Tab-separated table of C-alpha atoms in Angstrom:
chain	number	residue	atom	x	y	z
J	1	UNK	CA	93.190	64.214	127.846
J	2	UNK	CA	96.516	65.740	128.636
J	3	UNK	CA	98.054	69.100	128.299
J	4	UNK	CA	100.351	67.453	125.095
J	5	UNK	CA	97.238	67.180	123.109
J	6	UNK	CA	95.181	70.550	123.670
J	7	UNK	CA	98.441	72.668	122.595
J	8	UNK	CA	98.125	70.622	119.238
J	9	UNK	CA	94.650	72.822	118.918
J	10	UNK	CA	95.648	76.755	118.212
J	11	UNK	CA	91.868	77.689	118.677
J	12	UNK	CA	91.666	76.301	122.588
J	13	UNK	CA	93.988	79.432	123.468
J	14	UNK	CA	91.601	81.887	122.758
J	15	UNK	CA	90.021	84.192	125.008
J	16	UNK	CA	86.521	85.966	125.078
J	17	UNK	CA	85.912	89.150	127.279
J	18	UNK	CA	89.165	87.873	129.881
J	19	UNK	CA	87.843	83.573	129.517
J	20	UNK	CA	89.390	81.503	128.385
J	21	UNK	CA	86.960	80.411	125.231
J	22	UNK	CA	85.326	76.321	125.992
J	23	UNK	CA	84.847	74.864	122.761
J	24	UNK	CA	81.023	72.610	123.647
J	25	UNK	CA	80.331	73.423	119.801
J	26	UNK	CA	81.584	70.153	118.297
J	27	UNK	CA	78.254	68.963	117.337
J	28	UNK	CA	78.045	71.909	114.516
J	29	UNK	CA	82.004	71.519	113.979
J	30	UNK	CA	85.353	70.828	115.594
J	31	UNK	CA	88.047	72.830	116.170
J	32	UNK	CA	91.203	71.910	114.269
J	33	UNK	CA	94.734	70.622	114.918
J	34	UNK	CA	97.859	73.027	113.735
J	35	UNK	CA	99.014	69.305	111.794
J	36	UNK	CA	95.608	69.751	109.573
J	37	UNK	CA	96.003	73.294	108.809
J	38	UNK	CA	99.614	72.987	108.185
J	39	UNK	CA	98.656	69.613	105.700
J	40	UNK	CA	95.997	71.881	103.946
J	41	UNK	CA	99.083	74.804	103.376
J	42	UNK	CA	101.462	72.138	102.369
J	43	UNK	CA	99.153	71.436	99.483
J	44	UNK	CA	98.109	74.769	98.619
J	45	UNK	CA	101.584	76.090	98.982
J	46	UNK	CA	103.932	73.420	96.906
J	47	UNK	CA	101.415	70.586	95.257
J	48	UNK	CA	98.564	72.888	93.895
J	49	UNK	CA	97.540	71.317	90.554
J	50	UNK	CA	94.605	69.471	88.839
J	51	UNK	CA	94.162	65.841	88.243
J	52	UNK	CA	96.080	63.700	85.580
J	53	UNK	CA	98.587	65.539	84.121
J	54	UNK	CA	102.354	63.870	83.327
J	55	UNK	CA	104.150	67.223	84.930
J	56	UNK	CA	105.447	67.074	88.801
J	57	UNK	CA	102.092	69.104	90.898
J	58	UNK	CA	99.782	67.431	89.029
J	59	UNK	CA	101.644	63.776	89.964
J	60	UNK	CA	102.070	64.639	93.101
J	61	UNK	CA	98.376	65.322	93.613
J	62	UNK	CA	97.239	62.176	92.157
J	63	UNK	CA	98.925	60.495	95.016
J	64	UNK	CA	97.587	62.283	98.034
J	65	UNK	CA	94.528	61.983	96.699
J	66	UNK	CA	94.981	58.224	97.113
J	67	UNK	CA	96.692	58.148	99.922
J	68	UNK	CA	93.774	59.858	101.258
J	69	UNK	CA	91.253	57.506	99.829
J	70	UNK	CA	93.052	54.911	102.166
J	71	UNK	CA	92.959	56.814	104.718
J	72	UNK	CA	89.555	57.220	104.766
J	73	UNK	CA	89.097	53.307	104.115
J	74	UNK	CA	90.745	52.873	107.248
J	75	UNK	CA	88.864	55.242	108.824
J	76	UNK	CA	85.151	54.036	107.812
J	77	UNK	CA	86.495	50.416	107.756
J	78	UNK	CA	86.197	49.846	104.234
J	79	UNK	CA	88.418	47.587	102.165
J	80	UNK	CA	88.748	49.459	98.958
J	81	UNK	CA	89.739	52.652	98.943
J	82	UNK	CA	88.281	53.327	95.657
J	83	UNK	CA	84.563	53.166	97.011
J	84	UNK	CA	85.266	56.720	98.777
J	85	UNK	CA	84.030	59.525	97.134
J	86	UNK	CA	84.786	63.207	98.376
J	87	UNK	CA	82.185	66.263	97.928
J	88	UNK	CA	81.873	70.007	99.226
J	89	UNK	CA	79.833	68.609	102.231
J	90	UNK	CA	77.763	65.692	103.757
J	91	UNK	CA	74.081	67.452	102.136
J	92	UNK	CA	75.581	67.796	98.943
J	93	UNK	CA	76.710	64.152	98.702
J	94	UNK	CA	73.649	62.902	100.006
J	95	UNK	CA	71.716	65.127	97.678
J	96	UNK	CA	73.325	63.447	94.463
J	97	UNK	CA	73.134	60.034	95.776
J	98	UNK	CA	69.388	60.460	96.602
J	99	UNK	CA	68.844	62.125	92.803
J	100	UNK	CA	70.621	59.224	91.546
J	101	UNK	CA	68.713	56.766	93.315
J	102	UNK	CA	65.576	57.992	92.813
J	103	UNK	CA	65.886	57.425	89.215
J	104	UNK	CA	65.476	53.820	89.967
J	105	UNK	CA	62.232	53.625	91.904
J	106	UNK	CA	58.813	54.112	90.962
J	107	UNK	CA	55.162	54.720	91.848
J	108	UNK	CA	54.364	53.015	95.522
J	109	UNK	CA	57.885	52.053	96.178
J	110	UNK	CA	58.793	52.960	99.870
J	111	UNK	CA	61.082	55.025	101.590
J	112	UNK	CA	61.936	54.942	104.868
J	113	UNK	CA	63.249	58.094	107.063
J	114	UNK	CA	63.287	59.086	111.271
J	115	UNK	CA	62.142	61.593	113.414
J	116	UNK	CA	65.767	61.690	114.900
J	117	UNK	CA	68.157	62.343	112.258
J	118	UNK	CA	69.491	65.653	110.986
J	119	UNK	CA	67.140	66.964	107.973
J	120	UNK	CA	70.160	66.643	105.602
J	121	UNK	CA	69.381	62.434	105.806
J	122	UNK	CA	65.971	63.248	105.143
J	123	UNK	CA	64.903	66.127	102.801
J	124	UNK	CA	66.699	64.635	100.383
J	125	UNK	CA	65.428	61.328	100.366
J	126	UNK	CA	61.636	62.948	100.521
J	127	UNK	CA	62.471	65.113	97.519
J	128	UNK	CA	63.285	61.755	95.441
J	129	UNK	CA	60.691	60.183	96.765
J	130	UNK	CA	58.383	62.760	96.182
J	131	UNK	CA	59.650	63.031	92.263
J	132	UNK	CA	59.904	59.561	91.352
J	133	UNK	CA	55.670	59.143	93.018
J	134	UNK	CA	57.203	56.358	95.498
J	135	UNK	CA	55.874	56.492	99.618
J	136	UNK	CA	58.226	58.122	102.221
J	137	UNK	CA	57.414	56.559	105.769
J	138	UNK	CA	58.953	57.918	109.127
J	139	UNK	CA	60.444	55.560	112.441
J	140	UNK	CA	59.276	57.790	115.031
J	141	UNK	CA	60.706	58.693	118.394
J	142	UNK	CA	60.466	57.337	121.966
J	143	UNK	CA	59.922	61.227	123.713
J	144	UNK	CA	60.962	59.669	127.046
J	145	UNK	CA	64.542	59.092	125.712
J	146	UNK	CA	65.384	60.246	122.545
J	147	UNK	CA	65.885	56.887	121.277
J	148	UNK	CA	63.999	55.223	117.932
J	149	UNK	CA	61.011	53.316	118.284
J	150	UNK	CA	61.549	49.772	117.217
J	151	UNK	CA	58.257	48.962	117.272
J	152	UNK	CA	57.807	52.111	114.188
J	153	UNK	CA	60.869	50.754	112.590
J	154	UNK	CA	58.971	46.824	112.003
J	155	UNK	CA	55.902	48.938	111.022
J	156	UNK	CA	57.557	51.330	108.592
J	157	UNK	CA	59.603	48.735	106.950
J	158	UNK	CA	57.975	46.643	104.803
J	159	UNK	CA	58.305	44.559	101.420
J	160	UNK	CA	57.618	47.494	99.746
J	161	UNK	CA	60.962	49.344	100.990
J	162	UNK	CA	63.765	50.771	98.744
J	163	UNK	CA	65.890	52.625	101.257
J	164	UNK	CA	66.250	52.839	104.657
J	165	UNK	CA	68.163	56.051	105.577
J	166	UNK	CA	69.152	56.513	109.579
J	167	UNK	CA	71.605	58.191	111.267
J	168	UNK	CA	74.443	56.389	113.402
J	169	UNK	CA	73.940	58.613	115.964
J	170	UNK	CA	71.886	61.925	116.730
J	171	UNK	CA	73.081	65.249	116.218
J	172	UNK	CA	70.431	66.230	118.970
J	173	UNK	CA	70.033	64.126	121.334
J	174	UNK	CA	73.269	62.029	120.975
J	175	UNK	CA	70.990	58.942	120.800
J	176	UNK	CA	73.338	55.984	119.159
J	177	UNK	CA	70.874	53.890	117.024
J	178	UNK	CA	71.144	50.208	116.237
J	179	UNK	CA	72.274	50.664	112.680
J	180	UNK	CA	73.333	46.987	112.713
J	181	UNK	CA	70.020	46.082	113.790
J	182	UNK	CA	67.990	48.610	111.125
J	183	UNK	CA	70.380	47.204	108.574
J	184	UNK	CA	69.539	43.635	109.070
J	185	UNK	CA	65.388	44.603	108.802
J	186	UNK	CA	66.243	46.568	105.579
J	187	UNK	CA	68.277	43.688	103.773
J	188	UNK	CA	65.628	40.952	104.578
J	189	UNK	CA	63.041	42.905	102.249
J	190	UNK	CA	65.825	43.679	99.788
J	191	UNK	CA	66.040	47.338	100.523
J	192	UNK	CA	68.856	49.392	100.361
J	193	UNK	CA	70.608	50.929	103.523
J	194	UNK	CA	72.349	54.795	103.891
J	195	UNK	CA	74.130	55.853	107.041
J	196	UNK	CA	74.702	59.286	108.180
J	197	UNK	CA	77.622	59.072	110.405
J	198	UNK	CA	78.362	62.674	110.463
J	199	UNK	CA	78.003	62.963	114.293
J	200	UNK	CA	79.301	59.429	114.831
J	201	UNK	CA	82.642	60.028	113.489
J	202	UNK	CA	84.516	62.166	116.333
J	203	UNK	CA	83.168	59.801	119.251
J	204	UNK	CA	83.680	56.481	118.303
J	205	UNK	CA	84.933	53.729	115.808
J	206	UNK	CA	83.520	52.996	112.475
J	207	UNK	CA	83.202	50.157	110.561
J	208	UNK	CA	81.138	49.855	107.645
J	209	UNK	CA	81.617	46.069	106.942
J	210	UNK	CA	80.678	45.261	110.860
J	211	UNK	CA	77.004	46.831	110.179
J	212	UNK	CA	76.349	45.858	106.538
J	213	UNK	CA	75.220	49.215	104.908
J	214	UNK	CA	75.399	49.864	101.835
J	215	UNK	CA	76.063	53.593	102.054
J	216	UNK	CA	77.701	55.956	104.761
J	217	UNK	CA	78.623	59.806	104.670
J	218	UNK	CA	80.254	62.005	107.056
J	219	UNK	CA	82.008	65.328	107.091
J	220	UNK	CA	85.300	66.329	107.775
J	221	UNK	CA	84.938	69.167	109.880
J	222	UNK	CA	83.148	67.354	112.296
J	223	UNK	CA	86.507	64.948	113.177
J	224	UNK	CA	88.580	67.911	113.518
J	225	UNK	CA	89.375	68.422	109.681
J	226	UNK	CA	88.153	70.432	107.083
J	227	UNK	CA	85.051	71.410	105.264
J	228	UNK	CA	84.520	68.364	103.227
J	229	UNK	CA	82.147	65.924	102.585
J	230	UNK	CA	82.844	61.618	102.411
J	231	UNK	CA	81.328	58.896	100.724
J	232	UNK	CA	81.314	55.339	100.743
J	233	UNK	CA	79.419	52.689	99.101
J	234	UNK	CA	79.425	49.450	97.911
J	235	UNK	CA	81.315	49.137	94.580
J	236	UNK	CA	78.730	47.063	93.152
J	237	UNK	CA	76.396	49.893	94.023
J	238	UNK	CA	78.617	52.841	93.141
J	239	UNK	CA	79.655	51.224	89.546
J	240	UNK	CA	75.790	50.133	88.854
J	241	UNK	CA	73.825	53.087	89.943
J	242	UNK	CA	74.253	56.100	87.806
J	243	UNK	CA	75.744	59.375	88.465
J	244	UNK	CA	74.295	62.746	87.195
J	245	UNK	CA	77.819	63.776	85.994
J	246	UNK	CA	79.433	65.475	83.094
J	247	UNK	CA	80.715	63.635	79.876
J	248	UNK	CA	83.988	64.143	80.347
J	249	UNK	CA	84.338	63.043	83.631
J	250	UNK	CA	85.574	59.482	84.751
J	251	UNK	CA	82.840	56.832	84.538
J	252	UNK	CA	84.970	53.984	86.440
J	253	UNK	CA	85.473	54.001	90.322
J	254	UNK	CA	86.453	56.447	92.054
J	255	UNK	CA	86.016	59.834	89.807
J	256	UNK	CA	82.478	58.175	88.777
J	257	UNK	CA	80.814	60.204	91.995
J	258	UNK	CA	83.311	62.903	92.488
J	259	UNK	CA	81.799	65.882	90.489
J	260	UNK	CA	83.974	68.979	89.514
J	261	UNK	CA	87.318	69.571	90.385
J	262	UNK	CA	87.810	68.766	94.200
J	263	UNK	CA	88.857	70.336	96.966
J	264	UNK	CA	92.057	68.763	96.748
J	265	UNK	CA	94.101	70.868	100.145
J	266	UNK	CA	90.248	69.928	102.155
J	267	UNK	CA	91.272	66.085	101.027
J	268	UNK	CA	95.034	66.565	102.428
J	269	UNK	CA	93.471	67.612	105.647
J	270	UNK	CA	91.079	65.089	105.782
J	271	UNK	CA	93.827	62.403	105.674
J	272	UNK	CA	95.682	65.152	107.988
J	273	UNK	CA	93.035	64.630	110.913
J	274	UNK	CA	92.706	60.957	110.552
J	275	UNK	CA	95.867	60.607	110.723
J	276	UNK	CA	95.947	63.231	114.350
J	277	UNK	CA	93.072	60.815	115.536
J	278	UNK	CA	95.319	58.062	114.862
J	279	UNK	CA	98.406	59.532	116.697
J	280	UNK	CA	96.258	59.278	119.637
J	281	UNK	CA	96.544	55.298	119.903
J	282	UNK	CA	99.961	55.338	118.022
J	283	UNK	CA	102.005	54.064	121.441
J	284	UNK	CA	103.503	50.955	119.811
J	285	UNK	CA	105.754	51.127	117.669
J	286	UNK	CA	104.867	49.530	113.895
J	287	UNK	CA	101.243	49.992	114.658
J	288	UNK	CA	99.036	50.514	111.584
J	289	UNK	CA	96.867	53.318	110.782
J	290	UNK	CA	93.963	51.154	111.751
J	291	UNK	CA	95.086	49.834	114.961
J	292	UNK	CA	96.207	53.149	115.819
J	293	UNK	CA	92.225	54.249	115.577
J	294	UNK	CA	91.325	51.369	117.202
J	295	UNK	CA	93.144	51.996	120.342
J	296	UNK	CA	92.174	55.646	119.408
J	297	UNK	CA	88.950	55.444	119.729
J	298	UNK	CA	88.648	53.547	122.536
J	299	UNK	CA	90.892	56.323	124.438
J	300	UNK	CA	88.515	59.131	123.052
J	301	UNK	CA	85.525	56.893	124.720
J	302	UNK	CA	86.822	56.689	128.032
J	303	UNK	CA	87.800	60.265	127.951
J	304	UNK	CA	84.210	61.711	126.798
J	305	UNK	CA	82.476	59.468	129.419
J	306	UNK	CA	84.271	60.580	132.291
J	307	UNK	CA	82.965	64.488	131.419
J	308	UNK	CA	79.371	63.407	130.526
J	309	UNK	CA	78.884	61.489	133.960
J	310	UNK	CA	79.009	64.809	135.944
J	311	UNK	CA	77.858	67.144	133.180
J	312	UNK	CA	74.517	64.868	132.921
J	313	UNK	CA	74.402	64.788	136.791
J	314	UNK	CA	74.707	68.755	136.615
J	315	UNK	CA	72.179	69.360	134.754
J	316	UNK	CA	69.741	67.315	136.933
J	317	UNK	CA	70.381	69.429	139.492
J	318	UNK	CA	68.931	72.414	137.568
J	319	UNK	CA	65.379	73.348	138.278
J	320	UNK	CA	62.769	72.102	135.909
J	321	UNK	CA	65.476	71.626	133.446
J	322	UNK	CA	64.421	69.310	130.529
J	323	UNK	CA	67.638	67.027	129.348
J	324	UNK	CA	66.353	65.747	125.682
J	325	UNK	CA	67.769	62.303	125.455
J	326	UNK	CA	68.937	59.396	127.517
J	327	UNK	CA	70.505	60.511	130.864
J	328	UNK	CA	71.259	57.458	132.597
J	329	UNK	CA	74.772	56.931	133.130
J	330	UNK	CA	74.335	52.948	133.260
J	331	UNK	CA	72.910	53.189	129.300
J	332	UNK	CA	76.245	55.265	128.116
J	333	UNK	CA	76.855	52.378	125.425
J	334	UNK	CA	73.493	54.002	123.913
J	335	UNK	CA	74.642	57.477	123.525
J	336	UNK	CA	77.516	59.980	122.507
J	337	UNK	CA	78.115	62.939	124.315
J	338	UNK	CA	76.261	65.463	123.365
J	339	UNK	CA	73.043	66.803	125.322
J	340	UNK	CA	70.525	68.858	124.367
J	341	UNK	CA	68.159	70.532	127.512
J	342	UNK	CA	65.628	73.163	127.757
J	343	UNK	CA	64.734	76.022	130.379
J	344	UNK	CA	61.052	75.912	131.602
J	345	UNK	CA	60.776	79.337	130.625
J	346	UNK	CA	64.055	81.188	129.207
J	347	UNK	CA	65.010	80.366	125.603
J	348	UNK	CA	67.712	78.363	124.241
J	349	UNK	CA	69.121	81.521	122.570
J	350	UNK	CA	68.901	84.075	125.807
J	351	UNK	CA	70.707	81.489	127.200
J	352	UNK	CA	72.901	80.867	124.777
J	353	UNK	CA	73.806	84.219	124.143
J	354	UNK	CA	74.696	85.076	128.325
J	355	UNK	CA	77.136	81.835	127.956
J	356	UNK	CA	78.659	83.124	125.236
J	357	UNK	CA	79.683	86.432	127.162
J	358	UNK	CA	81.292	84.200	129.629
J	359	UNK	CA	83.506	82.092	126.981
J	360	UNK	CA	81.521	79.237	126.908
J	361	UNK	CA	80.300	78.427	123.399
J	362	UNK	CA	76.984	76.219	123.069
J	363	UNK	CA	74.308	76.051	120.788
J	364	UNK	CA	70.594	77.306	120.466
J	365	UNK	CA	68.454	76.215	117.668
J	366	UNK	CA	67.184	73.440	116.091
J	367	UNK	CA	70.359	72.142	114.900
J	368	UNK	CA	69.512	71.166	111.509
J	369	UNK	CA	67.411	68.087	113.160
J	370	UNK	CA	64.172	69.728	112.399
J	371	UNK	CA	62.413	66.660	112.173
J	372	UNK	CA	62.622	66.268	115.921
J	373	UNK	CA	62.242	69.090	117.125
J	374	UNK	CA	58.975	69.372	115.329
J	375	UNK	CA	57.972	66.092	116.548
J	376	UNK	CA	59.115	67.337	119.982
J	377	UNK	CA	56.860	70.254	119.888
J	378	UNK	CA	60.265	72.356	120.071
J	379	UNK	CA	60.000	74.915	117.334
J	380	UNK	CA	60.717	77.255	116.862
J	381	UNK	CA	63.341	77.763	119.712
J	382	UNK	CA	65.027	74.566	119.704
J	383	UNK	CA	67.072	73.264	122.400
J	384	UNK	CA	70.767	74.377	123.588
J	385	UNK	CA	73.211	71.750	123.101
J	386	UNK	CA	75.919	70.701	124.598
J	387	UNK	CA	79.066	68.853	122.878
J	388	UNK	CA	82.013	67.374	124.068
J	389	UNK	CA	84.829	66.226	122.421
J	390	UNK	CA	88.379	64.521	123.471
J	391	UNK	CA	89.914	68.563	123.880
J	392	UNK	CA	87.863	68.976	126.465
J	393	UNK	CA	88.358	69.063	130.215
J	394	UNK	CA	86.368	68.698	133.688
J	395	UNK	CA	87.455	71.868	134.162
J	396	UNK	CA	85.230	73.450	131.456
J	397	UNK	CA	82.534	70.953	132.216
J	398	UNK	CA	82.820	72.429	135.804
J	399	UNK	CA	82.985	75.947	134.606
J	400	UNK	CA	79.966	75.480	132.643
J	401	UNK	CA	77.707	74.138	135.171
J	402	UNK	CA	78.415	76.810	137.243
J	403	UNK	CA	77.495	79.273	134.767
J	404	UNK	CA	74.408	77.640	133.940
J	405	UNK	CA	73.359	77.335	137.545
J	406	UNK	CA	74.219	81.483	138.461
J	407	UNK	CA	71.488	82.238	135.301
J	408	UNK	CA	69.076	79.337	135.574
């Protein structure tokens, strides 16, 4: 990525004890152009109002609020921009869908969860399960890999299903898992389908009507927006299934799922950042939003790729280094880039904590995917992570190894 596009980022100037500060933290949020924040000021600053009122602020809301419904159509590759809903986060969306849902299903119905996503796609689901007496099963994990074991998923899906929930792609391990293919299993018993495609978004296209779910979230603040939460689902889901909601709160499409007043500035830079990821394919002239994250996307690939091939090969070099996930650069099609390794003996947050001296800001923990790192034996320590994203360089991949290898 050039020069143009890391001086659109305010945050990649920083500097931590004489470094310059290398942003691999992406995984638990991105940093943020100066369009986004100057979209979320806008707002604040000259449109601030509430919903459906006949003076100016409150008009002029209404329509960025659907302007950025479209936008995130085009983003998730959904046809009606009414089916998006916005919430405070990912886990709070998720939460009301799940409480919703649950209302429907009863005694030894089935639910069915993995050992790779991040817990916020499955502690909600087990709470409704758990409430409405119906079965929660789990797809476990291939440990070689970090991929999800089919063989669990034909098991764990049965006639007896209700909802499959499964992440696009792990916040751990960076595993990308054939939703498509989990989609198709879930529809042929007649069981609903819910995507988490939180850590998805940032690395590569999305398309909701190319894999046939039937729900998808992600967050904002993980595709170099706000903190916000996104919805979509199928209208004839969204308009059937109901809401917990107040009474005087919309019951048709899309205020149905949208409780409380909304963060309406977090929506403008929502549509802010799609619209920056957009710019980044935006080279012909009369291109559409969605041909502009097309070519986008395709650009950010390329990009990402070309730092995980030597950060991967890196980290192999390490002694008795542990890289959690698939490291063979011929299966890239099967995995974003972010990598998660352990120390045979140091912890994820010793080492965390030296990098971070040095300007070079990773993650220790479990990263919120607690079901695999208790399947992984991992707790409590975790793994460190690494994440790229399109702002970074093979400079800081470079700097980074070298850091690692004068501590390892």
């Amino acid at each position: 990525m050039t020069n143009d596009i890391r001086s659109q980022f305010p945050a990649l100037s920083r500097m931590v004890n004489g470094h310059a500060v290398a942003y691999f933290d992406g995984p638990a949020g991105s940093q943020v152009p100066a369009s986004v924040a100057e979209a979320v000021s806008r707002y604040l600053l000259h449109s601030n109002a509430n919903c459906g009122a006949p003076f100016a602020t409150s008009r002029e809301t209404d329509a960025l609020l659907s302007e950025a419904r479209q936008a995130v159509a085009d983003f998730v590759g959904a046809d009606d921009p009414d089916e998006i809903a916005f919430g405070a986060n990912m886990t709070s969306l998720t939460l009301a869908l799940s409480r919703a849902l649950g209302r429907t299903w009863r005694a030894g119905d089935e639910v069915v969860v993995t050992r790779l996503d991040h817990d916020a796609n499955v502690t909600p689901w087990v709470l409704a399960a758990r409430d409405a007496g119906a079965v929660v099963k789990h797809i476990e994990v291939n440990p070689e890999d970090g991929t999800l074991d089919m063989n669990s998923a034909l098991r764990a899906i049965t006639s007896r299903t209700r909802l499959l929930a499964v992440g696009w792609a792990s916040n751990i391990t960076g595993t990308v898992n054939p939703v498509r293919e989990l989609v198709e299993m879930a529809h042929a018993v007649g069981a609903l389908t819910f995507i988490d495609a939180v850590h998805y978004a940032p690395h590569r296209r999305m398309n909701v009507a190319d894999i046939g779910c039937d729900f998808l979230a992600c967050s904002a603040y993980k595709f170099f927006g706000p903190h916000i939460g996104i919805l979509w689902g199928k209208r004839e889901h969204l308009e059937t299934i109901e809401p917990y909601k107040l009474r005087p709160s919309p019951n048709a499409l899309p205020g149905r799922w949208m409780t409380g007043t909304q963060n309406h500035e977090g929506i403008c830079g929502a549509m802010a950042a799609i619209d920056y990821i957009a710019s980044l394919g935006s080279t012909g002239a009369g291109r559409s939003r969605r041909e502009g994250l097309d070519a986008a996307f395709s650009i950010i690939r390329q990009h990402e790729e070309s730092l995980l091939a030597p950060l991967l090969s890196g980290l192999r070099e390490l002694p008795g280094v542990r890289i959690w996930g698939i490291a063979d650069a011929s299966r890239f099609e099967e995995r974003v880039p972010t990598v998660s390794i352990t120390h045979p003996s140091k912890s994820p947050q010793d080492l965390a904590a030296t990098l971070a001296e040095q300007g070079l800001f990773v993650w220790p923990g479990n990263h919120y995917a607690l079901p695999f790192t208790e399947a992984m034996g991992l707790e409590p320590g975790g793994t460190l992570r690494i994440g790229l994203l399109h702002y970074n360089t093979a400079e800081e991949v470079e700097r980074l190894l070298k850091a690692l290898r004068a501590i390892w």
